[in-house]
CSV table of N, CA and C in Angstrom, one decimal:
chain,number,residue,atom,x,y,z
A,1,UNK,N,67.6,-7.8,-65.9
A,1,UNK,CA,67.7,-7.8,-67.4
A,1,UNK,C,69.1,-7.7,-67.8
A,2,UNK,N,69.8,-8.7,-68.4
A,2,UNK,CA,70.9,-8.5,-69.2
A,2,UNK,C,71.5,-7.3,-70.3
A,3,UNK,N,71.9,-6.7,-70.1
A,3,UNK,CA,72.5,-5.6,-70.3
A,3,UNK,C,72.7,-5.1,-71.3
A,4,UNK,N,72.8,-6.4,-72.3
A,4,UNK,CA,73.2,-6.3,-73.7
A,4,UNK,C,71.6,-6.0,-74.3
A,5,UNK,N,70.8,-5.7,-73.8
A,5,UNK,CA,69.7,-4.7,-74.8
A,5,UNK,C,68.8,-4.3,-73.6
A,6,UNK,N,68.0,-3.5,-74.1
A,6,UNK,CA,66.9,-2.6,-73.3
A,6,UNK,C,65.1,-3.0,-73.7
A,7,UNK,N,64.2,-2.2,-73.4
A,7,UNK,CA,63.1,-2.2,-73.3
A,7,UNK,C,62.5,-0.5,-73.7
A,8,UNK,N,61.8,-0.6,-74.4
A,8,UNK,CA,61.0,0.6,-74.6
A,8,UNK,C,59.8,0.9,-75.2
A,9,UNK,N,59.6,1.7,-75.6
A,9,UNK,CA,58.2,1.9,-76.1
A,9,UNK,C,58.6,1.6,-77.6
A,10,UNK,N,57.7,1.2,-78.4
A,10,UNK,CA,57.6,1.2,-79.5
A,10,UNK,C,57.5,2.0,-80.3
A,11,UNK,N,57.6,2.4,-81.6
A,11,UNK,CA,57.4,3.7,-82.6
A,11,UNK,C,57.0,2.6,-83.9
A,12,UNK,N,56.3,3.4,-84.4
A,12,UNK,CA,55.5,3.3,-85.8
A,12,UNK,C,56.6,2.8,-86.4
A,13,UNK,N,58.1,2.9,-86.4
A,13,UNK,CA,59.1,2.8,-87.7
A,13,UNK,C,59.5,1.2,-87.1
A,14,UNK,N,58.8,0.8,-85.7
A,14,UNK,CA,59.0,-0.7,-85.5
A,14,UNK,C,57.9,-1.8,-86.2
A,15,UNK,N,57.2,-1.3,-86.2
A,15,UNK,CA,56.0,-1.9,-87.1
A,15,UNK,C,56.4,-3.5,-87.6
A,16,UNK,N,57.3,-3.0,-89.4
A,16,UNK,CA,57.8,-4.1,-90.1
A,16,UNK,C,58.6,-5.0,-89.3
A,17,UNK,N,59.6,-4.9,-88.2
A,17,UNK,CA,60.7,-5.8,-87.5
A,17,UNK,C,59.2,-6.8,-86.6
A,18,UNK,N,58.4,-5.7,-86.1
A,18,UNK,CA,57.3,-6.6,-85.3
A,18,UNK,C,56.9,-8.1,-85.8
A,19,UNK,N,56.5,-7.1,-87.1
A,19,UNK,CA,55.9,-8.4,-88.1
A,19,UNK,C,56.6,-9.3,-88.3
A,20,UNK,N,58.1,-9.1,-89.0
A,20,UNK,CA,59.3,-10.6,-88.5
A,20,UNK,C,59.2,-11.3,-87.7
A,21,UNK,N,59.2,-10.5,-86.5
A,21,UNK,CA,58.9,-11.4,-85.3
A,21,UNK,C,57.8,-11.7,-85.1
A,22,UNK,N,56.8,-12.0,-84.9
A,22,UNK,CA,55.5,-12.6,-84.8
A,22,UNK,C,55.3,-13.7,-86.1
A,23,UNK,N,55.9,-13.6,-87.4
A,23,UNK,CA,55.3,-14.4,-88.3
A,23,UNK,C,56.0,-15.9,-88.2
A,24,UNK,N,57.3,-16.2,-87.5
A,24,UNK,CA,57.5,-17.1,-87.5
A,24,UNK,C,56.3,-18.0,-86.5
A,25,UNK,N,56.0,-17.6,-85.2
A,25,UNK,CA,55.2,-18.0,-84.1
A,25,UNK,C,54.3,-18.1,-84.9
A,26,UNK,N,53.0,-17.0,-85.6
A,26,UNK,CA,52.0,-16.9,-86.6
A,26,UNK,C,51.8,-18.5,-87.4
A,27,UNK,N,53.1,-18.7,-88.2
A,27,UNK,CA,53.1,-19.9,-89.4
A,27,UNK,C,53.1,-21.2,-88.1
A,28,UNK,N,53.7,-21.1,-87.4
A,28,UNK,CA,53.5,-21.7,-85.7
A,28,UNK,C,52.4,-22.4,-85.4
A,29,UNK,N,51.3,-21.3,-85.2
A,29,UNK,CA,50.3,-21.5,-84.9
A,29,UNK,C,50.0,-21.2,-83.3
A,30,UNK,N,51.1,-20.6,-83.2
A,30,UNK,CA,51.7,-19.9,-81.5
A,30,UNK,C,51.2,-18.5,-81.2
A,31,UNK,N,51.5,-17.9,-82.0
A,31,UNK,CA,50.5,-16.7,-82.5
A,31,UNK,C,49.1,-16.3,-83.4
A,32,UNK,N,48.2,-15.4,-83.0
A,32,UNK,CA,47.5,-15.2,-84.0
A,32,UNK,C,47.8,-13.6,-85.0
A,33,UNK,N,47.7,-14.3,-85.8
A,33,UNK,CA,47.9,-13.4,-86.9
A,33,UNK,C,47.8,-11.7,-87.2
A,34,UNK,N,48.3,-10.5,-87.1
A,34,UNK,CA,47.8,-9.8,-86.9
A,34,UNK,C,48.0,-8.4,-88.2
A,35,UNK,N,47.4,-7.9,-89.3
A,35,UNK,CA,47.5,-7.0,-89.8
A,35,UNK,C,48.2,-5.6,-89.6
A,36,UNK,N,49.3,-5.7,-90.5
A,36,UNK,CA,49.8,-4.2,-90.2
A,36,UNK,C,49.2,-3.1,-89.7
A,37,UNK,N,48.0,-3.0,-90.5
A,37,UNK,CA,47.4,-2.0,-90.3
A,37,UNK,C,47.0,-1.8,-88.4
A,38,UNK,N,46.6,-3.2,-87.9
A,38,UNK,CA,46.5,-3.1,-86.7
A,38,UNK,C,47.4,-3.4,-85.9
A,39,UNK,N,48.5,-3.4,-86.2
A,39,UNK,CA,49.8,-2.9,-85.3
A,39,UNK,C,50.0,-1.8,-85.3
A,40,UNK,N,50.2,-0.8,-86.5
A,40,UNK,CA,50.2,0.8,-86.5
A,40,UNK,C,48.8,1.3,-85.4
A,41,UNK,N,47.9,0.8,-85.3
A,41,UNK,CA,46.4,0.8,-84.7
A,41,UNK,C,47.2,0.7,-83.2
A,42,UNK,N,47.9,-0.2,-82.6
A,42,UNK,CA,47.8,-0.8,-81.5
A,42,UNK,C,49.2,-0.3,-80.9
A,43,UNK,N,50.3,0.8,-82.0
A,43,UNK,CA,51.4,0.5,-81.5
A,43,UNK,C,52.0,1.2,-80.3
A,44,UNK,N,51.1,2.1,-79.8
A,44,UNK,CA,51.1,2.5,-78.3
A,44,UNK,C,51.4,1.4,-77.4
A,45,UNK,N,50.6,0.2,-77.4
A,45,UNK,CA,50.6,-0.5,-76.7
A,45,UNK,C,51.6,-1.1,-76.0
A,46,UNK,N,52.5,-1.5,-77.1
A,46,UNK,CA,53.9,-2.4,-77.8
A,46,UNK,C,54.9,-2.0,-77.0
A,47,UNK,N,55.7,-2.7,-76.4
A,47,UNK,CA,57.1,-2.0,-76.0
A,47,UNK,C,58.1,-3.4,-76.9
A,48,UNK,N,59.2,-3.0,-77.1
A,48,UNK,CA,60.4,-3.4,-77.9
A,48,UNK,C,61.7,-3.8,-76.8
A,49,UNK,N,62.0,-5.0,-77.3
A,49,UNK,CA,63.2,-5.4,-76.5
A,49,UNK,C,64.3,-5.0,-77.8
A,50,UNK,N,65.7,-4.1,-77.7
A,50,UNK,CA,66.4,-3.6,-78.8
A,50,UNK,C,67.9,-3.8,-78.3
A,51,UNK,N,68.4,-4.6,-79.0
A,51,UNK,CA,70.0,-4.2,-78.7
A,51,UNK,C,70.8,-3.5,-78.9
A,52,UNK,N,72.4,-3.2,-78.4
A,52,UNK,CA,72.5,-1.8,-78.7
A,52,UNK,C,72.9,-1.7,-80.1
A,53,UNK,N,72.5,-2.1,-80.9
A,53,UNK,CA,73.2,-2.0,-82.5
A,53,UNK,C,71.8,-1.8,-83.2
A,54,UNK,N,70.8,-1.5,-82.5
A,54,UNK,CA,69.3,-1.1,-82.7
A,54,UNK,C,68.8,-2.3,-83.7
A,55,UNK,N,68.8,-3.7,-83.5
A,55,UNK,CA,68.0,-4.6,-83.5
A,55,UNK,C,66.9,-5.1,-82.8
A,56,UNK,N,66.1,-5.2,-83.4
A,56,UNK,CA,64.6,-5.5,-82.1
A,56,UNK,C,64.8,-6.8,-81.9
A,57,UNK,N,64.8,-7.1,-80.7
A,57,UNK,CA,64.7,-9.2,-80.5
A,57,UNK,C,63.4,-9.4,-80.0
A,58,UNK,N,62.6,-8.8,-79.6
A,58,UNK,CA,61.2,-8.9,-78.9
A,58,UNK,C,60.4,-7.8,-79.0
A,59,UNK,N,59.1,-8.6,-78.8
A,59,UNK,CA,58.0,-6.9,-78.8
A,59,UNK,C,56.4,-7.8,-77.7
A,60,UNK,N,56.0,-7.3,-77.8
A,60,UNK,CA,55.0,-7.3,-76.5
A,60,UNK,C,54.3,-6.2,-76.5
A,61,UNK,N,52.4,-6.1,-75.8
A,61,UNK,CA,51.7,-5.4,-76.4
A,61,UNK,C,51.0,-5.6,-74.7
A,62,UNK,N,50.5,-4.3,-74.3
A,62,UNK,CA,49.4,-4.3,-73.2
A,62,UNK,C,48.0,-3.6,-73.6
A,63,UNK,N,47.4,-4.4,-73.0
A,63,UNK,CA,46.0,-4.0,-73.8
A,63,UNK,C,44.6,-3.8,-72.7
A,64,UNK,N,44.3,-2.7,-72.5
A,64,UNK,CA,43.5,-2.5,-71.2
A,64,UNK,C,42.1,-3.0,-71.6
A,65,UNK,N,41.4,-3.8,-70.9
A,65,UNK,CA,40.3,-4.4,-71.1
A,65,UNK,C,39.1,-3.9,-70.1
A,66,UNK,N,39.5,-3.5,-69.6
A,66,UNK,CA,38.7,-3.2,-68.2
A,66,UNK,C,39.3,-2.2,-67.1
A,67,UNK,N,38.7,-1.4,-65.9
A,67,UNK,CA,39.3,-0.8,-65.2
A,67,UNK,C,40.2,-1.0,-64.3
A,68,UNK,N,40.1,-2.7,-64.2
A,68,UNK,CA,41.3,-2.9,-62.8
A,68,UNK,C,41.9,-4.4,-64.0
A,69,UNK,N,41.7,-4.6,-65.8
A,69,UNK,CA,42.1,-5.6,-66.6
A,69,UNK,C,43.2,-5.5,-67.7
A,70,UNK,N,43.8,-5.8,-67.9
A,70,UNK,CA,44.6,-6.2,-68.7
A,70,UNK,C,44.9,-7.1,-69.4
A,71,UNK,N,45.5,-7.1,-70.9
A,71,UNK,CA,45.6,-8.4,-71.7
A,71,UNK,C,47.6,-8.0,-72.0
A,72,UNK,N,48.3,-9.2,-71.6
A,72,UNK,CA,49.3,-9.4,-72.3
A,72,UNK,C,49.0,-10.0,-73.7
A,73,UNK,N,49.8,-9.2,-74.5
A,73,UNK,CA,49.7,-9.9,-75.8
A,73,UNK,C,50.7,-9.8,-76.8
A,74,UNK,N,50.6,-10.6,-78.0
A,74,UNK,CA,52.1,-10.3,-79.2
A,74,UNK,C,53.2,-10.8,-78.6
A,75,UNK,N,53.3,-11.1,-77.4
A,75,UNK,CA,54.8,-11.6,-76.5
A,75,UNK,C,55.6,-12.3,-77.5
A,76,UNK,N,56.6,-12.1,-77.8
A,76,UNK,CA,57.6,-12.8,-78.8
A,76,UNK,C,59.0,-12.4,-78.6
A,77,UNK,N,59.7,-13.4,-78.8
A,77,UNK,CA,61.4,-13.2,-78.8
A,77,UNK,C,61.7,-13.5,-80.6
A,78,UNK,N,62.5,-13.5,-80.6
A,78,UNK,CA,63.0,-13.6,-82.3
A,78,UNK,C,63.7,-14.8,-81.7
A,79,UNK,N,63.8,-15.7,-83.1
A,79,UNK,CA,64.6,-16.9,-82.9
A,79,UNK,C,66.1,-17.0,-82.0
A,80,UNK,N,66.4,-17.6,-81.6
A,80,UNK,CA,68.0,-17.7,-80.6
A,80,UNK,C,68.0,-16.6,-79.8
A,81,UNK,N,66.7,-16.1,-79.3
A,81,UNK,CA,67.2,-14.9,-77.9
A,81,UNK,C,65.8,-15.9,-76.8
A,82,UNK,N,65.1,-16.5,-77.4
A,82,UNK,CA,64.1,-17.4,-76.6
A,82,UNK,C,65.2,-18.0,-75.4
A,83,UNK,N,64.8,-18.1,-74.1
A,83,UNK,CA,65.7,-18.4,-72.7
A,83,UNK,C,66.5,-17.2,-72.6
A,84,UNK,N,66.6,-16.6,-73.1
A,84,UNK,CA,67.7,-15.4,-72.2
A,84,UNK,C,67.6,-14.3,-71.7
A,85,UNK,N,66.3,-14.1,-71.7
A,85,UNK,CA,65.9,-13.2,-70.4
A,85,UNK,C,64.7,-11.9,-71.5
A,86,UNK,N,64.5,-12.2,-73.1
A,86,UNK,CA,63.8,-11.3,-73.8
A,86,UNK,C,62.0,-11.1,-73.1
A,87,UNK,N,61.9,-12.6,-73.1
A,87,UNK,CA,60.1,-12.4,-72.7
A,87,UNK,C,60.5,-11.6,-71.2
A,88,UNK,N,60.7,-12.4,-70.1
A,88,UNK,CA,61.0,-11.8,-69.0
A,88,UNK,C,61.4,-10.5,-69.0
A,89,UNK,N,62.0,-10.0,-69.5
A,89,UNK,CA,62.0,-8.1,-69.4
A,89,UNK,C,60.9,-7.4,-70.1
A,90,UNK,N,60.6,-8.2,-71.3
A,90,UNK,CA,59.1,-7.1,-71.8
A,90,UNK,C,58.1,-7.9,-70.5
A,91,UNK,N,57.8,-8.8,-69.8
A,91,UNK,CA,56.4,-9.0,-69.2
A,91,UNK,C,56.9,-8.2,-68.0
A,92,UNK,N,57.9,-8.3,-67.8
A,92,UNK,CA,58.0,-6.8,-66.2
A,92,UNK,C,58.0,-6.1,-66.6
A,93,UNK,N,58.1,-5.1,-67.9
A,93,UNK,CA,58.2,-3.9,-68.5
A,93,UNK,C,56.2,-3.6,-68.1
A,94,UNK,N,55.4,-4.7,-69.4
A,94,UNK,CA,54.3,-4.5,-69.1
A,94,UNK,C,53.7,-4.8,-67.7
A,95,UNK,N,54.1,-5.7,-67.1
A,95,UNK,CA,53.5,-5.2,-65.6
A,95,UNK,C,53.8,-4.0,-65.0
A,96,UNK,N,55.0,-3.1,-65.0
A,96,UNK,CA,55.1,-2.1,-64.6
A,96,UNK,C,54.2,-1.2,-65.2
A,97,UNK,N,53.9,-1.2,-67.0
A,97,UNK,CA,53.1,-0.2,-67.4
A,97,UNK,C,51.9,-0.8,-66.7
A,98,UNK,N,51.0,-1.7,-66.6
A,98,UNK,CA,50.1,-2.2,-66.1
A,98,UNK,C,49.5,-1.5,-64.6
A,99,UNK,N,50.1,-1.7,-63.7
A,99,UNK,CA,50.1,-0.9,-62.6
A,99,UNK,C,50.5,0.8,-62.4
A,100,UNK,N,51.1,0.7,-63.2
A,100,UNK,CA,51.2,3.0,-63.8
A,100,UNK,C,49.7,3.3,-64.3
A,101,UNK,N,49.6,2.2,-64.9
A,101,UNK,CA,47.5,2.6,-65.4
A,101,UNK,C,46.4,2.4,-64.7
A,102,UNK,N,46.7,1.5,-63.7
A,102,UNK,CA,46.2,1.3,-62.4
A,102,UNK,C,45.3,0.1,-62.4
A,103,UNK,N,45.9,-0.9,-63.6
A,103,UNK,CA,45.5,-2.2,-63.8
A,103,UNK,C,45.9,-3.2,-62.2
A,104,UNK,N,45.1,-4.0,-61.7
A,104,UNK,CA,45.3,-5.2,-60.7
A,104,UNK,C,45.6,-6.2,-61.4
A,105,UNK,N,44.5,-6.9,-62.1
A,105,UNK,CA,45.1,-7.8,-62.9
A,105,UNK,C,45.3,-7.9,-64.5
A,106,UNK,N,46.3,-9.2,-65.2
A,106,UNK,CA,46.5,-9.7,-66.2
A,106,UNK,C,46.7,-10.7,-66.7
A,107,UNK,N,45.9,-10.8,-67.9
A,107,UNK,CA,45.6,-12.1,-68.7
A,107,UNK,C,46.2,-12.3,-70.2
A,108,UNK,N,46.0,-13.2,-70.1
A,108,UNK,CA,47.0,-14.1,-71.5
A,108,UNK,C,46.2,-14.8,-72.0
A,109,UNK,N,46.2,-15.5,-73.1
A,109,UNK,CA,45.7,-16.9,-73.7
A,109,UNK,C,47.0,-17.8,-74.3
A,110,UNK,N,47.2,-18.2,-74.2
A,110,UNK,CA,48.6,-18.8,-74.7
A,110,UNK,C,48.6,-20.6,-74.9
A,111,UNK,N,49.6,-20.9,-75.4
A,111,UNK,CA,50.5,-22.0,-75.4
A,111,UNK,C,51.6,-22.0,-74.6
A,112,UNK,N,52.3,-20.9,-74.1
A,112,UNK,CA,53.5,-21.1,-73.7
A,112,UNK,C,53.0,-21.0,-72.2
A,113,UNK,N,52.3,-22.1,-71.3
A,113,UNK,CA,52.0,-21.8,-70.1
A,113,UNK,C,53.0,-21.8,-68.7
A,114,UNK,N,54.0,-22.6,-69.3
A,114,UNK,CA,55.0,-22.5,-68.3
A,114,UNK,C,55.4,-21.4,-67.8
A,115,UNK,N,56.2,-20.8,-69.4
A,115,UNK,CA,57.0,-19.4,-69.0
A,115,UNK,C,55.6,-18.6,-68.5
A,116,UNK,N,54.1,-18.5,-68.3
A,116,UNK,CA,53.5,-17.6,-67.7
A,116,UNK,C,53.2,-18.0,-66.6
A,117,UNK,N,53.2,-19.3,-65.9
A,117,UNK,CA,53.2,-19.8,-64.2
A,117,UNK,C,54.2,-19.6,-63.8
A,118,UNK,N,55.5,-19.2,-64.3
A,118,UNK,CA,56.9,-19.6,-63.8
A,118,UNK,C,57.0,-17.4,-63.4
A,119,UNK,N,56.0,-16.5,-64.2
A,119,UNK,CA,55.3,-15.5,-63.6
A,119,UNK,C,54.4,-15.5,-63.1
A,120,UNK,N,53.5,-16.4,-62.5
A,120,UNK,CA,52.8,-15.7,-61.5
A,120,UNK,C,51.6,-15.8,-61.8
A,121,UNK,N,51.1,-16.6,-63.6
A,121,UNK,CA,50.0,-16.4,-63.9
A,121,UNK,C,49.7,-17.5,-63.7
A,122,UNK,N,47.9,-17.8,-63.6
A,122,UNK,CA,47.0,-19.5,-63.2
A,122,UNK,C,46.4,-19.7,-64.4
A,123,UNK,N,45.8,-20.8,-64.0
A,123,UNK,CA,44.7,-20.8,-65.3
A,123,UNK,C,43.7,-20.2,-64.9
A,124,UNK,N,42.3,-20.0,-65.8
A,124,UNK,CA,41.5,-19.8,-65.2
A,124,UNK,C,40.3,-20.6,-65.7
A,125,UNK,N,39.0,-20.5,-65.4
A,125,UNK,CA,37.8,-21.2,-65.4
A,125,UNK,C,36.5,-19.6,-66.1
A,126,UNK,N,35.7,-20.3,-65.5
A,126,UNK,CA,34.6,-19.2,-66.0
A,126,UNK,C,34.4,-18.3,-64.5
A,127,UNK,N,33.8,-17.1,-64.5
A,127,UNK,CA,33.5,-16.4,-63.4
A,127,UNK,C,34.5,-15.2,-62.8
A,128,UNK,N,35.5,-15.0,-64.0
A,128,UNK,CA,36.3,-14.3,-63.6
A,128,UNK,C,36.1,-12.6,-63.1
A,129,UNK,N,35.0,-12.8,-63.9
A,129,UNK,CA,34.5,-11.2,-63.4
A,129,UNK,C,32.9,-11.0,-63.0
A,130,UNK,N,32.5,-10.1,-63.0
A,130,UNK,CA,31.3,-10.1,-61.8
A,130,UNK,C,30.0,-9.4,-63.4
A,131,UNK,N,29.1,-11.0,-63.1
A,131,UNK,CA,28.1,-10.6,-63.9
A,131,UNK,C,27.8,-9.1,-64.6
A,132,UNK,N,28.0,-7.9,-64.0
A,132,UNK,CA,27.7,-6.9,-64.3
A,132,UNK,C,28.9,-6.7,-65.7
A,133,UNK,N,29.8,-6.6,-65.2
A,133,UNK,CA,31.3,-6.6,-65.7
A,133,UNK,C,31.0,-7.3,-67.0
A,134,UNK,N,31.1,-8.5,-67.3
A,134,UNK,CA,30.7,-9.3,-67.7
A,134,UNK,C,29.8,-8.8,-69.1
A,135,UNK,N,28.7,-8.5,-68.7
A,135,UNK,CA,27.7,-7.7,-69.4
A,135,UNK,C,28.0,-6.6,-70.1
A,136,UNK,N,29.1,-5.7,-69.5
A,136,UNK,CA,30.0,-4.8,-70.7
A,136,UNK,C,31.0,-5.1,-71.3
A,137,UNK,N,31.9,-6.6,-71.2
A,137,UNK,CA,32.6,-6.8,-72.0
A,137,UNK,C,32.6,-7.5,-73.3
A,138,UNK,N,31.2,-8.1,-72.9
A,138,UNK,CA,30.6,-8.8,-73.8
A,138,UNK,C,30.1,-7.7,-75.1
A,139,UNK,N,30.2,-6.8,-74.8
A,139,UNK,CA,29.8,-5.7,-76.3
A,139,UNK,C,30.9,-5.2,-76.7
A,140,UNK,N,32.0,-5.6,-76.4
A,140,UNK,CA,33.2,-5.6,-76.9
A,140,UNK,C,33.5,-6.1,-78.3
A,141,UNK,N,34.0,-5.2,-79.6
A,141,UNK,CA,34.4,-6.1,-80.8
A,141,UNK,C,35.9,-6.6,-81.2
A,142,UNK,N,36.5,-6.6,-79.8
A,142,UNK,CA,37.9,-6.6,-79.5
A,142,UNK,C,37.9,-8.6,-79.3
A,143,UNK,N,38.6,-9.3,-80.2
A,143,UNK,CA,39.0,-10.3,-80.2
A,143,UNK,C,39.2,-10.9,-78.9
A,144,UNK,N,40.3,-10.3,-78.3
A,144,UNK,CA,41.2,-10.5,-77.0
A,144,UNK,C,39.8,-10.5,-75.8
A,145,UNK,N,38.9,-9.6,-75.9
A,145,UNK,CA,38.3,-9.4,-74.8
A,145,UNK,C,37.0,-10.5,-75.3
A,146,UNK,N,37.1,-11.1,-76.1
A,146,UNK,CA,36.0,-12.4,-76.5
A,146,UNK,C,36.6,-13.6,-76.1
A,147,UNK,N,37.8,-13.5,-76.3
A,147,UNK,CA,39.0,-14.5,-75.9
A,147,UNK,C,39.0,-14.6,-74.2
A,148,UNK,N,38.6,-13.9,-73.7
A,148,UNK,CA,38.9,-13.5,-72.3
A,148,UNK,C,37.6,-14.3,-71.6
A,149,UNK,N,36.3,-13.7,-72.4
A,149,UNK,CA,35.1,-14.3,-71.9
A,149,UNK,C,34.9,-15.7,-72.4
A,150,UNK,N,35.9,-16.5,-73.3
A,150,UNK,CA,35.5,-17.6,-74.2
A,150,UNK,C,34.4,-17.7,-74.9
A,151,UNK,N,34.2,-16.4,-75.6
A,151,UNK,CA,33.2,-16.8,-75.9
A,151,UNK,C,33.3,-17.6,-77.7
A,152,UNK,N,32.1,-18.1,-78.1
A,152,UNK,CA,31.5,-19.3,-79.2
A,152,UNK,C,32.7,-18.6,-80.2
A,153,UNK,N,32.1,-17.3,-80.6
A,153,UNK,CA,33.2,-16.5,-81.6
A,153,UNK,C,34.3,-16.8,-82.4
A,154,UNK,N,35.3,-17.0,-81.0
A,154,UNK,CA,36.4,-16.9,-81.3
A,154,UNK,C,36.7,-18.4,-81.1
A,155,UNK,N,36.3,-19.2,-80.5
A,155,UNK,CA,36.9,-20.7,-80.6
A,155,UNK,C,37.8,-21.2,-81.0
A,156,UNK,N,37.7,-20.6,-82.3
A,156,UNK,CA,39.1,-21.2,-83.5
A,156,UNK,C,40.3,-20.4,-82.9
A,157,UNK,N,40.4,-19.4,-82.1
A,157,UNK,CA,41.5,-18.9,-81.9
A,157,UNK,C,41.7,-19.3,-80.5
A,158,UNK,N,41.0,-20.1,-79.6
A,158,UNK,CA,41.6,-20.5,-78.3
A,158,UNK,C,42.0,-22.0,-78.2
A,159,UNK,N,41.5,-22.9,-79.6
A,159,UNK,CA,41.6,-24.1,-79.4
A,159,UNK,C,43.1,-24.7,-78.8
A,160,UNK,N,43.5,-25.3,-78.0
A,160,UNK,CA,44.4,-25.3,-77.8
A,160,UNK,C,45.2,-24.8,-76.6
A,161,UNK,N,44.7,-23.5,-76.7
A,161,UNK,CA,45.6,-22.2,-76.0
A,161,UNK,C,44.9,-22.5,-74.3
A,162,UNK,N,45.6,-21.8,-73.3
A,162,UNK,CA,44.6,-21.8,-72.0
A,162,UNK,C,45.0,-20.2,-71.8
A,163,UNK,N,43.9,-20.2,-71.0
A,163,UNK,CA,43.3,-18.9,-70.3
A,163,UNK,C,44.0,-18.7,-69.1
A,164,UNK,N,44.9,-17.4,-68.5
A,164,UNK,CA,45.9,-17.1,-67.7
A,164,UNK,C,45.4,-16.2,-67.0
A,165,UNK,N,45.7,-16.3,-65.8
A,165,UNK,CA,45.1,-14.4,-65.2
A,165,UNK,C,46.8,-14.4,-64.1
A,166,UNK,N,47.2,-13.0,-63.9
A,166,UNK,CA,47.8,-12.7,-63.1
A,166,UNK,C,47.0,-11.7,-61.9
A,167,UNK,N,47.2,-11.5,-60.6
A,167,UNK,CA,47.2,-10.5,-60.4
A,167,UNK,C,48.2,-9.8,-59.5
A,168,UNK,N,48.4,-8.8,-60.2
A,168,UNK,CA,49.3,-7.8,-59.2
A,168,UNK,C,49.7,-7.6,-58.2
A,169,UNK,N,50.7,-6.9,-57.8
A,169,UNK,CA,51.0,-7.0,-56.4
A,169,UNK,C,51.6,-5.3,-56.1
């Protein structure tokens, strides 16, 4: 990680810079849209890429889906820090929190598939978890974890995008 900024957890007073950063991707169509309200909701999740003049250039969100599952999500750099190393330090940030939780694997839906194969992640198909599994995720009212199953629902939000899994190491 280049030196010139860090990684950390997020705080509630990052909230508004989040939203900066996500609305350009958002109007994009790179991102999906997410309410303040549920960023303050989610902001545990979040870690912040900050330089040392306490600017946020990135944010990134891990989101536990299951006992051995995980969702990368929110991944964003701010305009002119894209290529220089912003995503890559929050997705090893969240892999590291990932495996501290005792997550194996992680998933994405994305557009940006390269930078997620150029980590590690595939696409995937249907069957990724085991019927039973399956059966409890599906009573899920978590967008991400409908996104995960493909299911009818959410369509409008994966058109496009492909379905990523990493697993750990």
């Amino acid at each position: 990680m280049p030196s010139e900024f860090q990684v950390r957890r997020a705080r509630t007073s990052d909230v508004p810079r989040i939203l900066e950063l996500i609305e350009p991707l958002v109007q994009s169509r790179i991102l999906l849209g997410k309410e303040r309200v549920v960023l303050y909701e989610a902001v545990q999740e979040f870690r912040v890429v900050e330089a040392p003049d306490g600017e946020l250039l990135g944010c990134g969100a891990l989101h536990v889906m299951w006992e051995d599952l995980g969702e990368v999500r929110t991944l964003a750099a701010a305009d002119g820090m894209r290529g220089r190393g912003v995503g890559h330090a929050l997705l090893e940030r969240l892999e590291a929190d990932a495996l501290e939780l005792g997550l194996t694997r992680l998933f994405c839906l994305t557009f940006e598939t390269d930078f997620f194969q150029r980590h590690g992640f595939t696409e995937i198909g249907e069957g990724v978890v085991p019927p039973e599994v399956y059966a409890e995720l599906v009573r899920s009212t978590d967008d991400g974890v409908a996104e995960f199953l493909d299911l009818a629902r959410v369509k409008q939000n994966t058109l496009g995008n492909t379905r990523m899994l990493k697993t750990l190491v």
